[in-house]
Coordinates of C-alpha atoms and ligand atoms in Angstrom, one line a residue:
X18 CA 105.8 94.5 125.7
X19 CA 102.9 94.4 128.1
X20 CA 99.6 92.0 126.9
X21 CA 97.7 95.1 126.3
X22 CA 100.1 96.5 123.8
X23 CA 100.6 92.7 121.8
X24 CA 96.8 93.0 121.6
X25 CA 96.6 96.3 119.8
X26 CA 99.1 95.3 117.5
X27 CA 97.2 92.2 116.8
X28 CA 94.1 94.4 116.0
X29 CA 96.1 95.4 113.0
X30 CA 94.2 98.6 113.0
X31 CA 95.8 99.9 116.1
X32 CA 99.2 99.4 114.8
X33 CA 99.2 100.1 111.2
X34 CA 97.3 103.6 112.1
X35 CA 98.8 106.7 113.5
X36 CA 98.4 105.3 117.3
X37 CA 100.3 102.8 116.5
X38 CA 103.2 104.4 115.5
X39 CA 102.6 106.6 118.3
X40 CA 102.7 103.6 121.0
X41 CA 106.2 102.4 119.2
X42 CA 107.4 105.9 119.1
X43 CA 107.7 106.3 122.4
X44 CA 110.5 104.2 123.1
X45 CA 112.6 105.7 119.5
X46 CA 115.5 107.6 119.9
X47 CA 116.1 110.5 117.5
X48 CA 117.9 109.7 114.4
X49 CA 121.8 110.7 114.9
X50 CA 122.4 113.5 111.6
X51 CA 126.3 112.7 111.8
X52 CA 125.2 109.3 110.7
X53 CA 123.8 110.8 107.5
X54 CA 126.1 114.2 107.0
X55 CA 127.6 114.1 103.6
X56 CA 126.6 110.7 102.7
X57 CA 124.7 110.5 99.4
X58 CA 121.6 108.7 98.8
X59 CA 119.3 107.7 96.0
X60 CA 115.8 107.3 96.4
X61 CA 113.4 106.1 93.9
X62 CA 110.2 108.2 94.0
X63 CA 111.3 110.9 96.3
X64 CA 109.8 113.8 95.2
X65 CA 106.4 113.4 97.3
X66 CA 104.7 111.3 99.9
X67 CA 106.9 108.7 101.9
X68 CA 109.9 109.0 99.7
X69 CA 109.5 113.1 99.8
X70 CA 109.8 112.6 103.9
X71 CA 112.5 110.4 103.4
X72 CA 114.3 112.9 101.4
X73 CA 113.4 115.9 103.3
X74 CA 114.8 114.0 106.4
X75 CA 117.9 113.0 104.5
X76 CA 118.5 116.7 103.6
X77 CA 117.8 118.1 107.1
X78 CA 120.7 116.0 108.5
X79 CA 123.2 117.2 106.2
X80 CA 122.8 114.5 103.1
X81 CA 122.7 115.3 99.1
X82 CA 119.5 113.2 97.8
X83 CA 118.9 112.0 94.0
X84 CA 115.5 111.9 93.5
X85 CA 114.2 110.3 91.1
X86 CA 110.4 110.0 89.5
X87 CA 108.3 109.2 86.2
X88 CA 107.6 113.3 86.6
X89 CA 109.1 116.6 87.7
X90 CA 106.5 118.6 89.3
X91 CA 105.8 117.3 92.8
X92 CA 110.1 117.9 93.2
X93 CA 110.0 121.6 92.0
X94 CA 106.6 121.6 94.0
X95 CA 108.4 120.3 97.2
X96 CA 112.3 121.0 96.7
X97 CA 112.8 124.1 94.3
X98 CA 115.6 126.0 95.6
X99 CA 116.9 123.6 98.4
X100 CA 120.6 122.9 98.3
X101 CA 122.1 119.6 98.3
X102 CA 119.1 117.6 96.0
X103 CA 119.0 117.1 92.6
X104 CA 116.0 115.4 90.4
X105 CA 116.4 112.9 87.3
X106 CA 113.5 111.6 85.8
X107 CA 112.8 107.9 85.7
X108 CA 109.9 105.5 84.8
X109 CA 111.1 102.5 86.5
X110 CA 108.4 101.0 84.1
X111 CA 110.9 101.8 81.2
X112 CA 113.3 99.4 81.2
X113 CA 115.3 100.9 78.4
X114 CA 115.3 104.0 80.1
X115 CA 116.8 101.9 83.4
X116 CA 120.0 101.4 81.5
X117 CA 120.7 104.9 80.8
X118 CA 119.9 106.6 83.9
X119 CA 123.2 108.9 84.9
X120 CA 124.6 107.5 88.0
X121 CA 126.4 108.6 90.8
X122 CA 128.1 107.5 93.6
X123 CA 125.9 106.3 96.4
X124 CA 126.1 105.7 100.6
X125 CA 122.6 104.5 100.7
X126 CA 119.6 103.1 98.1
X127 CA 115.8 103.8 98.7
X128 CA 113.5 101.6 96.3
X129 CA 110.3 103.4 97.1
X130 CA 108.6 104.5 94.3
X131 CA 105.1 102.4 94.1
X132 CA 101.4 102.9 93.4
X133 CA 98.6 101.2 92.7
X134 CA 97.5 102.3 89.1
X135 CA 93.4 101.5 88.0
X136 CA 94.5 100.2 84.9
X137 CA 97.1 98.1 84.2
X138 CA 99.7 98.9 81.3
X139 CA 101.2 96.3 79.7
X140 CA 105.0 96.4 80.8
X141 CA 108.0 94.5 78.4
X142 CA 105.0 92.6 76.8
X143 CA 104.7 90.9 80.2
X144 CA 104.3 93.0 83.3
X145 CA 101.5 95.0 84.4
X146 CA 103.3 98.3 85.9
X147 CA 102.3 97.3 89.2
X148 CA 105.0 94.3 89.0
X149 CA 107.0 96.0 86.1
X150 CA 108.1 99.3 88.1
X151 CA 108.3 98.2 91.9
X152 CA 109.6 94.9 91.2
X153 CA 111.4 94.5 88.0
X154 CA 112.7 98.0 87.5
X155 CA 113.7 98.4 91.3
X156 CA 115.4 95.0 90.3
X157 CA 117.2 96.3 87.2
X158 CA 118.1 99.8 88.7
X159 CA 119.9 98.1 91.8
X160 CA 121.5 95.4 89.6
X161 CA 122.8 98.1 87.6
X162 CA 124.4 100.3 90.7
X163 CA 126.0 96.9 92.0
X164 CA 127.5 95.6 88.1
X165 CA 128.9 99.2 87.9
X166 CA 130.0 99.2 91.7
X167 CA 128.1 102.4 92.5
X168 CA 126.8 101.4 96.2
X169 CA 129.9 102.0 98.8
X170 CA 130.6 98.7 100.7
X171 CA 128.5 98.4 103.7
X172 CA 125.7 100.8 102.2
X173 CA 122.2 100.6 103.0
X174 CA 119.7 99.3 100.2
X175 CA 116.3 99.6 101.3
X176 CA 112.7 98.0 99.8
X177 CA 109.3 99.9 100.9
X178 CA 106.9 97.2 100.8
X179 CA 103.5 96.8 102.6
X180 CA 102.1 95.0 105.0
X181 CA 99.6 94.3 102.0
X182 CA 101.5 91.4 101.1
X183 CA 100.5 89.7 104.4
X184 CA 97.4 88.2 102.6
X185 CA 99.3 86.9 99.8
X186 CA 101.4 84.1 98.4
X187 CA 104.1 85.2 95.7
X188 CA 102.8 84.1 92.1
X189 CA 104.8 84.6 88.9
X190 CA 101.5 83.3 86.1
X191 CA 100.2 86.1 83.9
X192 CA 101.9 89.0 85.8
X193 CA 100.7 91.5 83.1
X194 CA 96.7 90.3 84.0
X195 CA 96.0 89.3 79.8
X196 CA 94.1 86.0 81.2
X197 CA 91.9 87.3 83.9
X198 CA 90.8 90.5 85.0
X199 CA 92.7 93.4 86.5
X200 CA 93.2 93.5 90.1
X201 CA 95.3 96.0 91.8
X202 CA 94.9 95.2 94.7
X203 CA 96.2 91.4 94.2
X204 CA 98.5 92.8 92.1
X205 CA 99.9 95.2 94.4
X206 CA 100.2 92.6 96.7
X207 CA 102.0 90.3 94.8
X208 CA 104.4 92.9 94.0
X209 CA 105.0 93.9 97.7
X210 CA 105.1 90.2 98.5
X211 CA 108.0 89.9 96.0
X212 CA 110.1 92.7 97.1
X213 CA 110.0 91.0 100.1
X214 CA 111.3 87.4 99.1
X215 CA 113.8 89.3 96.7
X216 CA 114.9 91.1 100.4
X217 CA 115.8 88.3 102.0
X218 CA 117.5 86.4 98.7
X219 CA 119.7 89.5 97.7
X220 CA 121.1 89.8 101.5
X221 CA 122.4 85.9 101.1
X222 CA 123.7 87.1 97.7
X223 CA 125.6 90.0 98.1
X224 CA 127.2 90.0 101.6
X225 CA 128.9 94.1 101.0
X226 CA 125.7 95.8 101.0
X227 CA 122.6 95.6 104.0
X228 CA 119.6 95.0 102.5
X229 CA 116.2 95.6 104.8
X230 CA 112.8 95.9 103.8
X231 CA 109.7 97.5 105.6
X232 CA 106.4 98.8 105.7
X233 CA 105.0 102.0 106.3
X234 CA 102.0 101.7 108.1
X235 CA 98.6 103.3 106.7
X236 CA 99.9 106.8 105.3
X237 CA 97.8 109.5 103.9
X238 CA 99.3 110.2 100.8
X239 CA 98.2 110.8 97.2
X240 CA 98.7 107.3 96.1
X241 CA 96.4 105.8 98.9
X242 CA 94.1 108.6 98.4
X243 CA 93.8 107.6 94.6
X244 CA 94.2 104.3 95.1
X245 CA 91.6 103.6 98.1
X246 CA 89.5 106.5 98.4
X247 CA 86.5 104.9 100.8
X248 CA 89.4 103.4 103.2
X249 CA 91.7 106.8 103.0
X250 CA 88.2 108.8 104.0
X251 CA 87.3 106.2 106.7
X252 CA 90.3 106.4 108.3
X253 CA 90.8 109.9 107.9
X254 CA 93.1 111.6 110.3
X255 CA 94.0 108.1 112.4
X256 CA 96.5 108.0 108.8
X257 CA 100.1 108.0 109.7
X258 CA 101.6 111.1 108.6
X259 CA 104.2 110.6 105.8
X260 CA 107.6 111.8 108.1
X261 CA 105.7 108.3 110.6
X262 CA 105.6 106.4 107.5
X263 CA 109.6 107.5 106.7
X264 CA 110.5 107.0 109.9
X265 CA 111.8 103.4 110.3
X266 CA 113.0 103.7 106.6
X267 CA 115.7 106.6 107.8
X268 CA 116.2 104.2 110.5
X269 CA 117.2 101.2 108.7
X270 CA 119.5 103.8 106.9
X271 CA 121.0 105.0 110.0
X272 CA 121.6 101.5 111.4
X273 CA 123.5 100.4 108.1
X274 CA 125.8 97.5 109.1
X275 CA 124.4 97.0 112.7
X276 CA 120.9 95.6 111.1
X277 CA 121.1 92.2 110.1
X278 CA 120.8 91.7 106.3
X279 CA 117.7 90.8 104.7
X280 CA 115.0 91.8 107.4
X281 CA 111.9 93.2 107.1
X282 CA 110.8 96.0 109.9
X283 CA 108.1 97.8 111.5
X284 CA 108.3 100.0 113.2
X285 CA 112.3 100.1 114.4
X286 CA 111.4 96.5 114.7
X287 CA 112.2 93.1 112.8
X288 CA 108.8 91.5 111.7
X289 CA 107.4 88.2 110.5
X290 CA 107.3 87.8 107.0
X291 CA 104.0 85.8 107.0
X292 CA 101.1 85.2 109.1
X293 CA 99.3 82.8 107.4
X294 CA 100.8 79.3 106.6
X295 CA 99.0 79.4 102.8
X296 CA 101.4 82.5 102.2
X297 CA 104.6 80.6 102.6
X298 CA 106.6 79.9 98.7
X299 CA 108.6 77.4 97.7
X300 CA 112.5 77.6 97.4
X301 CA 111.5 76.7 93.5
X302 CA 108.9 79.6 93.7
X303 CA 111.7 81.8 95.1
X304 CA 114.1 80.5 92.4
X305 CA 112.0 81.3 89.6
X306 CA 111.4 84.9 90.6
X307 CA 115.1 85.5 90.2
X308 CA 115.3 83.5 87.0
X309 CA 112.6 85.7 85.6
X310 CA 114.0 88.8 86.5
X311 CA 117.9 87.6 85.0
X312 CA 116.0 86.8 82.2
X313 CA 114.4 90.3 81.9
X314 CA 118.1 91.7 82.6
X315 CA 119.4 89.5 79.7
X316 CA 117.1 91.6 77.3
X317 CA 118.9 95.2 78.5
Ligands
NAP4 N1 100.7 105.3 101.6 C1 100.6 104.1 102.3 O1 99.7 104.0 103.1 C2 101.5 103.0 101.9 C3 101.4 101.8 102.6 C4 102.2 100.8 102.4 C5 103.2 100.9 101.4 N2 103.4 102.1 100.7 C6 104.4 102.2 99.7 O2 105.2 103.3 100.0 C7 105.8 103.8 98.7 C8 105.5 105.3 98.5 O3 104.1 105.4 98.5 P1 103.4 106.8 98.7 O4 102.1 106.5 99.4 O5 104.4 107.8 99.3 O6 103.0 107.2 97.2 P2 103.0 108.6 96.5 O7 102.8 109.8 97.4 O8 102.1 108.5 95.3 O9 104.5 108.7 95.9 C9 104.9 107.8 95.0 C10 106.3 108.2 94.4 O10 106.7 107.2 93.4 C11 106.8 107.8 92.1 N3 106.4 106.8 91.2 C12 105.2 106.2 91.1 N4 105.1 105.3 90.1 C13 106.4 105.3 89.5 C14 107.0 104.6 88.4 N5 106.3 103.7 87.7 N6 108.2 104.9 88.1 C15 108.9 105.8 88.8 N7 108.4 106.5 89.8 C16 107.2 106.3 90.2 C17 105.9 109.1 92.2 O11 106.2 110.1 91.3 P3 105.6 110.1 89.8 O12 104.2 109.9 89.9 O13 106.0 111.5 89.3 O14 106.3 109.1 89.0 C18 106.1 109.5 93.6 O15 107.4 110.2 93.7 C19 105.2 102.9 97.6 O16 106.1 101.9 97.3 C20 103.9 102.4 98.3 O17 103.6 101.1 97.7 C21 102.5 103.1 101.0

């Protein structure tokens, strides 16, 4: 990488923007489709934005897609009539609703769905949804497919996280905000920052599957429209597109057992997990994320 190119990327701006992912693009081949013809893939919050690229993508190469989402309107909106995709509703904030979810067989897992809700609402007495639907469901959903051996060997399961969580250390105290007042954008980054760490600690735990984690880049969607309305119109059309922002997700699905486990990528390429030596957790920090969420699991 020349010096000029390490400095944009340092700028953050000039990477995380739509010139960023133009500079990186250059050197991307195009995704093969026989890698993804008749496999079949679930992914959470597919029916717009990121996830709806990643799905449209999926299907343009010859996949069949489960989508799933807390509502039905966005899929008819952006899927009605297309062959090979199929839409069951799921609020990943409903735990019980987790457990009953009609499952399939699948070659690949996409844990998308996120947002970054103005209110928090309280989830399992504990959680605000922020942690209670990206983390904890994802967490419950994929524990599920695995107990009930519904993820081929070798399949891809994939985290969209954020480079959000850069500026944060992982913290498990008052996760459903009762002590203090709401924050989503702390939030939001706590929840990114644990998808991460839960990344790399499911890759050392279940060796058949590939587990790799990424972030988008800036992408003008609804949910960063809602969610950050002053940054979305100051960055207006320098937003990645959401096919850039689904692009190294398909890629991580196309690489399957050639990536190595538990990364987390930007761009087609592996990434720190931390910047900033005050973001580093413990192995007990670590430990008690996954005791939390087994103890959550215990309950359903
Ligand atoms: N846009 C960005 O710049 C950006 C940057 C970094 C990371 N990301 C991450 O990328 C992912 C996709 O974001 P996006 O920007 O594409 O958002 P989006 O356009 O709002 O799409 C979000 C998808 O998730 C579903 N969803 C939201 N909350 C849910 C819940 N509690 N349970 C089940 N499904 C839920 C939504 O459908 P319903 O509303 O019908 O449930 C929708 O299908 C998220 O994880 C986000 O954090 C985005």
């Amino acid at each position: 990488m020349t010096m000029f190119n390490k400095l944009l990327d340092l700028s953050i701006i000039y990477s995380f923007d739509q010139s960023g992912y133009q500079r990186h693009a250059r050197l991307f081949s195009e995704l093969n489709a026989v890698k993804f013809a008749g496999k079949h893939f679930l992914v959470t919050g597919g029916s717009r934005g990121i996830g709806g690229a990643v799905t449209q993508a999926l299907l343009a190469m010859g996949a069949e897609v489960t989508v799933t989402a807390r509502t039905q309107q966005d899929f008819d909106a952006n899927f009605a009539g297309q062959a090979g995709v199929s839409f069951q509703t799921l609020d990943l904030g409903n735990f019980e609703a987790i457990q009953t979810l009609h499952l399939g067989l699948y070659d690949g897992l996409v844990l998308n769905a996120g947002g970054m809700p103005s209110q928090p609402t309280l989830v399992d007495g504990q959680f605000d949804t922020i942690f209670g639907a990206q983390v904890v469901g994802h967490y419950l959903l994929l524990d599920r497919l695995i107990e009930e051996d519904r993820l081929r060997t070798g399949a891809p399961v994939h985290w969209v996280a954020s480079g959000g969580m850069y500026l944060h250390k992982l913290q498990l105290d008052d996760l459903g905000w009762q002590q203090r007042p709401y924050d989503k954008v702390t939030s939001y980054a706590n929840a990114k920052r644990a998808q991460v760490v839960l990344n790399g600690l499911l890759a050392q735990r279940y060796k058949k599957l590939v587990f790799s984690c990424s972030h988008p880049g800036w992408v003008g969607t609804d949910a960063l429209a809602k969610a950050l309305p002053g940054f979305t119109n100051r960055m207006g059309k320098r937003l990645r597109t959401a096919e850039q922002g689904a692009d190294t997700i398909l890629w991580c699905l196309e690489q399957r057992q050639q990536l190595k486990s538990g990364l987390f990528w930007f761009d087609r390429h592996p990434r720190q997990t931390r910047v900033f030596f005050w973001t580093q957790e413990s192995e007990a920090d670590r430990l008690a994320l996954l005791a939390l969420l087994e103890s959550v699991k215990a309950r359903y």
